Amino acid sequence: MRRQQTARAVRFHEFGGVDVLQIDEVEMPTAGSGEVVVEVITTGINHIEAFIRAGTLGDDTPTTLPGRQGSDFAGIICEVGHGVTGFRRGDEVLGHVERGAQATHLAVPVENLVKKPAALTWEVAGGLFLAGYVALETLDQLHLGDGDTLVVSAAAGGVGSMEVQLAKAQGVRVIGTCGKRNFDYLRQIGITPVLYGPGIVDRIRAVAPDGVTAYIDNFGQDGQEIADELGVDPGRYRSSEHRRELELAALTVADDESRRHRTAQLERLAGLAGKRTMNVLISGLYPFDDVRYAFDDLERMHARGKIVLGTRPVTAYTMEKARDQRDESDDAVEAARREQDESSGD
């Protein structure tokens, strides 16, 4: 059978909004020594990629144009390079790369791969790495356990929803801040929801009268002030800036030790998700060609769980978008936040 000559990849030729994203024909990768070529089935999208593409993180992540995106993927091995052991053609895998996972085919070092558990769906496998890696790293640093009460802001988002479930599995009592539309979702996974916005400290104290011992801020607004008011030890507070540092580190070319660590964390995540210890909600599965729509939903900051691209869509029918899943409390909080931003700029 004649080998396919080209692959397709999400790229941007200038910095900007979602409109600069395009899908280009690129050279089909070949497997070098110690590598395999993976035909990608699903690939995740993440907020940090939008910041890089917008050009706002140039000092932290130098990007050569045309730029490529994506660190999460799952697929099927279609070519095996010299010296590869433990993997063969036809194996179903998930993995990680620093850039470029949003493509139909990838050449990947086998050290970056984990075999996909049979119980793990393609949608979850393809969006598991970056959000899950940040969640695991954050919780590993906090050393939480029985007797701890943790508050996680933006608890229904991609990273937050994994953090709350991983912490709960460690015996931690978890409170998640979110909009009202996400209350039922958090309750379903055993998390106590609290509405964000003005008065949040009093609402947290009402559901945690014995106090809060740790706080993870994924929201990026007033987390430090809230944690201070709740009396959280500074060593057990993690800011949105800390999250960004972890994400940027995961998107930096790794030495062998770092690569092995990332893969070990991914293997932990695959095991937990495969056993349903952690249930990853996929709020949007978009056809690969609709990458602009997918990022548009993500960047409106109301997606629940993860948004994933599929390279082999069965249908491209229109459905309710993650960005449309709003309620009045979300609008009220956004209005209050805009007013605060405007007053702080005076």
Short mmCIF file of C-alpha atoms in Angstrom, two decimals, residues 119-301:
data_model
loop_
_atom_site.label_atom_id
_atom_site.label_comp_id
_atom_site.label_asym_id
_atom_site.label_seq_id
_atom_site.Cartn_x
_atom_site.Cartn_y
_atom_site.Cartn_z
CA ALA A 119 -11.42 1.09 29.51
CA LEU A 120 -10.13 4.58 28.68
CA THR A 121 -12.10 6.31 25.94
CA TRP A 122 -10.30 8.05 23.09
CA GLU A 123 -11.84 11.40 24.06
CA VAL A 124 -10.48 11.26 27.60
CA ALA A 125 -7.10 9.81 26.58
CA GLY A 126 -6.47 12.57 24.05
CA GLY A 127 -6.99 15.41 26.53
CA LEU A 128 -5.44 13.91 29.63
CA PHE A 129 -1.79 15.00 29.79
CA LEU A 130 -1.35 18.72 30.43
CA ALA A 131 -4.34 19.38 32.71
CA GLY A 132 -3.78 16.10 34.54
CA TYR A 133 -0.05 16.67 34.89
CA VAL A 134 -0.59 20.11 36.45
CA ALA A 135 -3.24 18.68 38.80
CA LEU A 136 -0.99 15.84 39.97
CA GLU A 137 2.08 18.03 40.39
CA THR A 138 0.13 20.60 42.41
CA LEU A 139 -1.39 18.03 44.75
CA ASP A 140 1.91 16.15 45.15
CA GLN A 141 3.49 19.39 46.35
CA LEU A 142 0.72 20.09 48.89
CA HIS A 143 0.94 16.66 50.59
CA LEU A 144 -2.75 16.53 51.44
CA GLY A 145 -4.53 13.72 53.26
CA ASP A 146 -7.16 12.80 55.84
CA GLY A 147 -8.10 15.79 57.95
CA ASP A 148 -7.36 18.39 55.28
CA THR A 149 -10.00 20.67 53.78
CA LEU A 150 -9.09 22.00 50.34
CA VAL A 151 -10.71 24.80 48.36
CA VAL A 152 -10.23 24.76 44.58
CA SER A 153 -11.36 27.73 42.49
CA ALA A 154 -12.68 27.22 38.94
CA ALA A 155 -13.32 23.68 40.14
CA ALA A 156 -15.36 22.62 37.11
CA GLY A 157 -12.66 23.51 34.56
CA GLY A 158 -10.18 21.16 32.93
CA VAL A 159 -7.49 21.35 35.62
CA GLY A 160 -9.79 22.10 38.55
CA SER A 161 -12.10 19.16 37.91
CA MET A 162 -9.12 16.80 37.98
CA GLU A 163 -7.64 18.40 41.10
CA VAL A 164 -10.82 18.05 43.11
CA GLN A 165 -11.27 14.38 42.21
CA LEU A 166 -7.63 13.47 42.81
CA ALA A 167 -7.73 15.21 46.20
CA LYS A 168 -10.98 13.50 47.15
CA ALA A 169 -9.40 10.13 46.30
CA GLN A 170 -6.68 10.98 48.86
CA GLY A 171 -9.26 11.38 51.62
CA VAL A 172 -9.38 15.19 51.48
CA ARG A 173 -12.59 17.13 52.03
CA VAL A 174 -12.93 19.31 48.93
CA ILE A 175 -14.85 22.54 48.32
CA GLY A 176 -15.07 23.80 44.74
CA THR A 177 -15.92 27.37 43.76
CA CYS A 178 -17.86 27.80 40.51
CA GLY A 179 -20.97 29.31 38.91
CA LYS A 180 -24.39 27.93 39.80
CA ARG A 181 -24.67 25.99 36.55
CA ASN A 182 -21.85 23.74 37.75
CA PHE A 183 -23.25 22.96 41.20
CA ASP A 184 -24.93 19.71 40.16
CA TYR A 185 -21.82 18.56 38.30
CA LEU A 186 -19.61 19.07 41.36
CA ARG A 187 -22.12 17.41 43.66
CA GLN A 188 -22.20 14.39 41.34
CA ILE A 189 -18.47 13.87 41.82
CA GLY A 190 -18.66 14.35 45.58
CA ILE A 191 -17.48 17.96 45.83
CA THR A 192 -19.16 20.71 47.90
CA PRO A 193 -19.91 23.65 45.56
CA VAL A 194 -19.68 27.30 46.61
CA LEU A 195 -20.68 30.22 44.42
CA TYR A 196 -17.81 32.50 43.49
CA GLY A 197 -18.03 36.30 43.59
CA PRO A 198 -18.57 38.85 46.39
CA GLY A 199 -19.14 37.22 49.79
CA ILE A 200 -17.29 34.05 48.86
CA VAL A 201 -15.26 33.90 52.09
CA ASP A 202 -18.41 33.85 54.23
CA ARG A 203 -19.92 31.15 52.04
CA ILE A 204 -16.79 28.99 52.35
CA ARG A 205 -16.75 29.42 56.12
CA ALA A 206 -20.40 28.39 56.26
CA VAL A 207 -19.63 24.99 54.69
CA ALA A 208 -16.22 24.62 56.40
CA PRO A 209 -16.74 25.80 59.99
CA ASP A 210 -13.61 23.94 61.16
CA GLY A 211 -11.43 25.89 58.74
CA VAL A 212 -9.60 25.44 55.44
CA THR A 213 -6.09 23.98 55.30
CA ALA A 214 -5.21 24.43 51.61
CA TYR A 215 -6.27 26.55 48.64
CA ILE A 216 -5.66 26.15 44.90
CA ASP A 217 -6.48 29.17 42.73
CA ASN A 218 -7.24 28.45 39.07
CA PHE A 219 -9.27 31.63 38.66
CA GLY A 220 -6.43 34.13 38.78
CA GLN A 221 -8.26 37.05 40.38
CA ASP A 222 -8.33 37.31 44.17
CA GLY A 223 -7.18 33.88 45.33
CA GLN A 224 -4.40 35.15 47.57
CA GLU A 225 -6.72 37.50 49.44
CA ILE A 226 -9.32 34.77 49.92
CA ALA A 227 -6.72 32.29 51.16
CA ASP A 228 -5.35 34.88 53.60
CA GLU A 229 -8.81 35.63 54.97
CA LEU A 230 -9.41 31.91 55.45
CA GLY A 231 -6.15 31.58 57.38
CA VAL A 232 -4.49 29.21 54.92
CA ASP A 233 -0.78 28.65 55.57
CA PRO A 234 1.20 30.32 52.72
CA GLY A 235 2.98 27.04 52.06
CA ARG A 236 -0.34 25.37 51.28
CA TYR A 237 -1.56 27.97 48.80
CA ARG A 238 -1.03 27.55 45.06
CA SER A 239 -1.74 30.49 42.75
CA SER A 240 -2.73 30.63 39.10
CA GLU A 241 0.81 31.89 38.45
CA HIS A 242 2.13 28.65 39.94
CA ARG A 243 -0.17 26.71 37.62
CA ARG A 244 1.16 28.64 34.65
CA GLU A 245 4.74 27.88 35.65
CA LEU A 246 3.93 24.16 35.71
CA GLU A 247 2.26 24.37 32.31
CA LEU A 248 5.15 26.27 30.76
CA ALA A 249 7.65 23.82 32.22
CA ALA A 250 5.69 20.94 30.66
CA LEU A 251 5.87 22.70 27.29
CA THR A 252 9.66 23.11 27.51
CA VAL A 253 12.00 20.63 25.85
CA ALA A 254 12.83 18.09 28.51
CA ASP A 255 15.96 16.26 29.57
CA ASP A 256 15.68 12.49 29.98
CA GLU A 257 14.78 12.68 33.68
CA SER A 258 12.03 15.25 33.13
CA ARG A 259 10.62 13.28 30.21
CA ARG A 260 10.49 10.10 32.27
CA HIS A 261 8.76 11.99 35.10
CA ARG A 262 6.12 13.41 32.76
CA THR A 263 5.44 9.98 31.32
CA ALA A 264 5.23 8.43 34.79
CA GLN A 265 2.65 11.04 35.78
CA LEU A 266 0.70 10.36 32.58
CA GLU A 267 0.72 6.65 33.35
CA ARG A 268 -0.70 7.40 36.82
CA LEU A 269 -3.42 9.52 35.25
CA ALA A 270 -4.29 6.89 32.64
CA GLY A 271 -4.63 4.29 35.38
CA LEU A 272 -6.83 6.50 37.55
CA ALA A 273 -9.03 7.53 34.64
CA GLY A 274 -9.21 3.98 33.31
CA LYS A 275 -10.43 2.74 36.71
CA ARG A 276 -12.85 5.71 36.95
CA THR A 277 -11.20 6.91 40.15
CA MET A 278 -11.11 10.18 38.22
CA ASN A 279 -13.91 10.86 35.74
CA VAL A 280 -12.92 13.36 33.06
CA LEU A 281 -15.89 15.20 31.62
CA ILE A 282 -15.56 16.03 27.92
CA SER A 283 -17.68 19.14 27.35
CA GLY A 284 -16.83 19.39 23.67
CA LEU A 285 -15.50 16.97 21.04
CA TYR A 286 -14.86 19.01 17.92
CA PRO A 287 -13.92 17.84 14.43
CA PHE A 288 -10.26 18.64 13.75
CA ASP A 289 -11.24 21.17 11.06
CA ASP A 290 -13.27 23.12 13.65
CA VAL A 291 -10.26 24.01 15.79
CA ARG A 292 -11.17 27.70 15.71
CA TYR A 293 -14.60 27.01 17.16
CA ALA A 294 -13.06 24.78 19.82
CA PHE A 295 -10.66 27.49 21.00
CA ASP A 296 -13.39 30.10 20.80
CA ASP A 297 -15.39 28.04 23.30
CA LEU A 298 -12.38 27.48 25.52
CA GLU A 299 -11.32 31.12 25.60
CA ARG A 300 -14.74 32.28 26.76
CA MET A 301 -13.76 30.64 30.07
#
